[in-house]
Short mmCIF file of C-alpha atoms in Angstrom, two decimals:
data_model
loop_
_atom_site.label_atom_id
_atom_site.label_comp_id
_atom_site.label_asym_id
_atom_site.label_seq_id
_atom_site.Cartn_x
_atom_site.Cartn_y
_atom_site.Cartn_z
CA UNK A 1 66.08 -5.98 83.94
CA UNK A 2 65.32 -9.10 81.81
CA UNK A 3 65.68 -11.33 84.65
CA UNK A 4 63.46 -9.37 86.95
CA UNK A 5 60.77 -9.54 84.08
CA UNK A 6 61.39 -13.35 83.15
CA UNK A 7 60.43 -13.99 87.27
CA UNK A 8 57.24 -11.70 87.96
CA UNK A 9 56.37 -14.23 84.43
CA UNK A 10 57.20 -17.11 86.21
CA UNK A 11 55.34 -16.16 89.17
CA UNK A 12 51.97 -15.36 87.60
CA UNK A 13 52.10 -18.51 85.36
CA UNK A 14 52.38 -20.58 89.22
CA UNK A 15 49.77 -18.78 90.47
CA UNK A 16 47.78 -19.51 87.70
CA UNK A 17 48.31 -23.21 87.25
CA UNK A 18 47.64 -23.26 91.40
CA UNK A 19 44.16 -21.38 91.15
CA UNK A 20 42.74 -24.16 88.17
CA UNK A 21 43.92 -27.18 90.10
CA UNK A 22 41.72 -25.64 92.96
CA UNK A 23 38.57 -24.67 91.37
CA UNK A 24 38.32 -27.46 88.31
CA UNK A 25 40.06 -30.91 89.98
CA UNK A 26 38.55 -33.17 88.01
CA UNK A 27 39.95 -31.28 84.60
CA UNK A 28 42.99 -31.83 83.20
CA UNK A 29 45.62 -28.73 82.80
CA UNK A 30 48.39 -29.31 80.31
CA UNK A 31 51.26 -26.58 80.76
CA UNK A 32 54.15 -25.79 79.98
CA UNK A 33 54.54 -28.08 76.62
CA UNK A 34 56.93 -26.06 75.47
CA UNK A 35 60.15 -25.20 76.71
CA UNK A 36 62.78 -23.16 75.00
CA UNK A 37 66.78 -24.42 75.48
CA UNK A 38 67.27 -20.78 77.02
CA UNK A 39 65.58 -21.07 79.76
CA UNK A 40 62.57 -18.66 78.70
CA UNK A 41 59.80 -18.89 80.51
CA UNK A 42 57.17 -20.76 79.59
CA UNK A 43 53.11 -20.13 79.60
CA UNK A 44 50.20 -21.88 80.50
CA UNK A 45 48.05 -23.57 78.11
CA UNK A 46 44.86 -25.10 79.60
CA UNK A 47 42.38 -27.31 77.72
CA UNK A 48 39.21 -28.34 78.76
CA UNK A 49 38.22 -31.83 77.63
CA UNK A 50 34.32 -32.51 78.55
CA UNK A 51 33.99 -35.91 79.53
CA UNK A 52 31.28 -37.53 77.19
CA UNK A 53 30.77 -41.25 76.65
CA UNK A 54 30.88 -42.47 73.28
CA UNK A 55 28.48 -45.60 73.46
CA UNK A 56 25.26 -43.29 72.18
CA UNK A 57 24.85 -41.33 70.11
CA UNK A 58 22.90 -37.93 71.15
CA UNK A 59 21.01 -36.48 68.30
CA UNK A 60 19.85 -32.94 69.37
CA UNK A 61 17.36 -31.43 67.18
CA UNK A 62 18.47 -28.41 66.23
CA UNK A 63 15.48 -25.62 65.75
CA UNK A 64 14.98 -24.40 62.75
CA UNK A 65 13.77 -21.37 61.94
CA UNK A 66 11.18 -20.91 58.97
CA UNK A 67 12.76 -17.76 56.41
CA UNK A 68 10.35 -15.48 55.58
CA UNK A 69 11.04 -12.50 53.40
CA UNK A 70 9.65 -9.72 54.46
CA UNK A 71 7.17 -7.53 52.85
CA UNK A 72 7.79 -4.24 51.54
CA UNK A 73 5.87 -1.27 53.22
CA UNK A 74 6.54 0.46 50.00
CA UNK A 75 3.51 0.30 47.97
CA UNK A 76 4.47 0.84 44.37
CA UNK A 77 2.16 2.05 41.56
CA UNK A 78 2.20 0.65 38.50
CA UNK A 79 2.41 2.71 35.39
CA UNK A 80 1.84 2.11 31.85
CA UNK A 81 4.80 3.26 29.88
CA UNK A 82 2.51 3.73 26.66
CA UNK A 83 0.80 6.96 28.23
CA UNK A 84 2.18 10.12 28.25
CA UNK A 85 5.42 8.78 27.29
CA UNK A 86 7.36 11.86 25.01
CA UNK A 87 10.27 9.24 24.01
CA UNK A 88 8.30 6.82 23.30
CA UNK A 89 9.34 4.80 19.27
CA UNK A 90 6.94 2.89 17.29
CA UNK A 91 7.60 0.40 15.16
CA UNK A 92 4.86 -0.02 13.07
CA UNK A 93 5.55 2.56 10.39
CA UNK A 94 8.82 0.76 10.23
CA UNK A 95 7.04 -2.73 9.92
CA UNK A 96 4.75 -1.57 7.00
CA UNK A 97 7.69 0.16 5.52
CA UNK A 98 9.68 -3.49 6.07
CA UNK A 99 6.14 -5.53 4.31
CA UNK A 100 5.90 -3.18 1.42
CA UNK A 101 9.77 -3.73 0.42
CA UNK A 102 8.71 -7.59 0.81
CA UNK A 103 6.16 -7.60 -1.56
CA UNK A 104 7.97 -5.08 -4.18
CA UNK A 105 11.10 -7.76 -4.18
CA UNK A 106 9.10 -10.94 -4.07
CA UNK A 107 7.21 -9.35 -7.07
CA UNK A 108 10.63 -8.74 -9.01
CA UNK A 109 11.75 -12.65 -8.31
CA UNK A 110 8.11 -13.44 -9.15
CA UNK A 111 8.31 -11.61 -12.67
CA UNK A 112 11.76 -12.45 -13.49
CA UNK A 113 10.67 -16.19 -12.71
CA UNK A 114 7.94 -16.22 -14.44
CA UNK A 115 8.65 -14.16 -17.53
CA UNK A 116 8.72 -16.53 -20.49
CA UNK A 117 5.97 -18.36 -19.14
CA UNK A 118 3.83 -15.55 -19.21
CA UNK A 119 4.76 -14.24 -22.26
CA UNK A 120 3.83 -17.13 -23.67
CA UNK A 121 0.14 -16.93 -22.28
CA UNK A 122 -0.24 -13.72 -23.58
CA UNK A 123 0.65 -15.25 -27.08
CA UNK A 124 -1.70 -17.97 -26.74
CA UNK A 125 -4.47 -15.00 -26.05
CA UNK A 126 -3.92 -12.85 -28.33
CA UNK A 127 -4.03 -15.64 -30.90
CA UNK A 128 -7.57 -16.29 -29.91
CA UNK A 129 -8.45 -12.60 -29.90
CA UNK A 130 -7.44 -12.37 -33.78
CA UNK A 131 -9.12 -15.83 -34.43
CA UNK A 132 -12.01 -14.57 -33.16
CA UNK A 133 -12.10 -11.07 -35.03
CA UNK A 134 -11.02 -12.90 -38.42
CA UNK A 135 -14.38 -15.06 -38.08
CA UNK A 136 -15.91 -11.65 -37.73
CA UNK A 137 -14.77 -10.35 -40.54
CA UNK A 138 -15.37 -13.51 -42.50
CA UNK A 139 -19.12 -13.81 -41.12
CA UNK A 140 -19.72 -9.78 -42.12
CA UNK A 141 -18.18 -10.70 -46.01
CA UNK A 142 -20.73 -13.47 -46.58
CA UNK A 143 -23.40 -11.34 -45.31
CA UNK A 144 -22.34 -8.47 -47.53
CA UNK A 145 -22.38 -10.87 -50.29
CA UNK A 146 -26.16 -12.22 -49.79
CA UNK A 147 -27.07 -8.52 -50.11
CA UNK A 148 -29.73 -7.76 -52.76
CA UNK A 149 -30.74 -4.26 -53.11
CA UNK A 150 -34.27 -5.30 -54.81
CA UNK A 151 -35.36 -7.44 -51.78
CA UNK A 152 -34.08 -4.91 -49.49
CA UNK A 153 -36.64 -2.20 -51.33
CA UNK A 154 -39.71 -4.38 -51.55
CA UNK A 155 -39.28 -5.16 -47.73
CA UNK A 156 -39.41 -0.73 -47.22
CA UNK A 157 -42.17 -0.89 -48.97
CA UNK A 158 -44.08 -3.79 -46.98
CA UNK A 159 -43.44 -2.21 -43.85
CA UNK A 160 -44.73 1.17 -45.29
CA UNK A 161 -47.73 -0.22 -47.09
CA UNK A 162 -48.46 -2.29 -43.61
CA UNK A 163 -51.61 -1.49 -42.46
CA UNK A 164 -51.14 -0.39 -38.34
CA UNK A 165 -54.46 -2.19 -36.56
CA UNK A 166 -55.93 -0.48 -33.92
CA UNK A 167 -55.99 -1.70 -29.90
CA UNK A 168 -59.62 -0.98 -30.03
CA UNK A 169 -63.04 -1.03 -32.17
CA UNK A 170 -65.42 1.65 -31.09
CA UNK A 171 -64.06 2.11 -27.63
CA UNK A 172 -64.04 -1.67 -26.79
CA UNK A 173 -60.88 -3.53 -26.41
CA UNK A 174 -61.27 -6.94 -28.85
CA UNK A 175 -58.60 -9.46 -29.65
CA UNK A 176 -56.87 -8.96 -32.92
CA UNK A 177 -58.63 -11.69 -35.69
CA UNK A 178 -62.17 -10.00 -34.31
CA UNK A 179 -60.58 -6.43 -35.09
CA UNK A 180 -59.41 -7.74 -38.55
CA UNK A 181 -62.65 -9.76 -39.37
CA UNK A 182 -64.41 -6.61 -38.42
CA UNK A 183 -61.90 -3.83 -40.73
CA UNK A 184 -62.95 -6.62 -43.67
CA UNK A 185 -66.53 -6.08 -43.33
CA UNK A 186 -66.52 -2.30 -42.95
CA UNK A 187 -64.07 -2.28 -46.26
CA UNK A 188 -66.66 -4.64 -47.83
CA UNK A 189 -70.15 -2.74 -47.07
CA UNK A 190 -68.23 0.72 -47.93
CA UNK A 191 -67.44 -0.71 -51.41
CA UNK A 192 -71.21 -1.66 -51.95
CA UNK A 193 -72.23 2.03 -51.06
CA UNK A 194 -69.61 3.03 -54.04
CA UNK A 195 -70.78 0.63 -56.54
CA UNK A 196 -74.55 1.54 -55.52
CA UNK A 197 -73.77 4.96 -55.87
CA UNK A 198 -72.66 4.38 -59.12
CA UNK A 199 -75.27 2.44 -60.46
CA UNK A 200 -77.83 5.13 -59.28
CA UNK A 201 -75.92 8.10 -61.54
CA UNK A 202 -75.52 5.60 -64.55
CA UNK A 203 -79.43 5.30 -64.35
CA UNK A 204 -79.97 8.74 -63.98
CA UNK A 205 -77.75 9.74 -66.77
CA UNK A 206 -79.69 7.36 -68.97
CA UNK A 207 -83.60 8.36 -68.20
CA UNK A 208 -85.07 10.64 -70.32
CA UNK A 209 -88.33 12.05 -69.61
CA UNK A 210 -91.19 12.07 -71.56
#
């Protein structure tokens, strides 16, 4: 049975090599390279060498095709993720949170850094303050001691026995020297009416009649 199969082989590889020196004459058929020491048949291998000369050199463009991406027939919507968003975390109670610890702790370092310095302003001020309220005191004391009782009497009095003049004279409105020249003269004809007066009962209390 092997022999019968290593024949109808050998008979289609002849039949083969036949039918390609007929058709392609001017090509080249390379067959059977190989040949096992058995004696197992051996197939047909045909090349097909294109005769080309080598003296140029053919550059063929090759086409190239531009790449375009294409669009998407999907229109999508854009949404802002601000509104209407339930999940949605802030973080700007967490910043103010985040600036008030800040300032609290660079206060501390602040204070601690500057404590003997500013105790010793406060000193310095509160020197000044009691400066200032000993002068006080010492300012009230000599006044206290330039008191006099008698000159502080006879200037009640003054004010008291002040005559108050008046804005106007008659119903007119005059400057004050007229208004004072004017009081003078009224003073000065009213004590001539007293002394007349007088004069006229001290003659009557001396006439006898006859």
């Amino acid at each position: 049975m092997l022999n019968n199969l290593r024949s109808v082989i050998r008979s289609f590889a002849n039949i083969k090599i036949v039918a390609d020196r007929q058709v392609y004459p001017t090509i080249r058929s390379i067959g059977s390279l190989n040949q096992s020491p058995l004696g197992s048949p051996t197939l047909p291998i045909s090349i097909n060498l294109p005769t080309v000369s080598t003296k140029k050199i053919i550059d063929k463009p090759c086409p190239c095709t531009p790449f375009r991406i294409p669009r998407p027939t999907i229109t999508l919507t854009l949404i802002d993720p601000l509104i209407n968003n339930d999940n949605e975390i802030q973080a700007a109670r967490l910043i103010v949170i985040r600036r008030k610890k800040m300032k609290k702790h660079k206060l501390r370092k602040l204070r601690k850094r500057m404590k003997y310095i500013w105790a010793k302003v406060r000193q310095k001020r509160e020197m000044r303050k009691e400066k200032a309220f000993q002068a006080e005191l010492m300012g009230q004391i000599k006044e206290a001691e330039k008191f006099s009782a008698a000159n502080y009497v006879q200037e009640k009095l003054n004010i008291v026995n002040m005559t108050i003049l008046p804005n106007r004279w008659r119903g007119k409105r005059l400057p004050e020297f007229v208004i004072k020249d004017l009081i003078a003269k009224a003073q000065i004809k009213k004590q001539n009416k007293l002394e007349a007066k007088e004069r006229r009962k001290k003659f009557m209390a001396s006439y006898k009649p006859v």
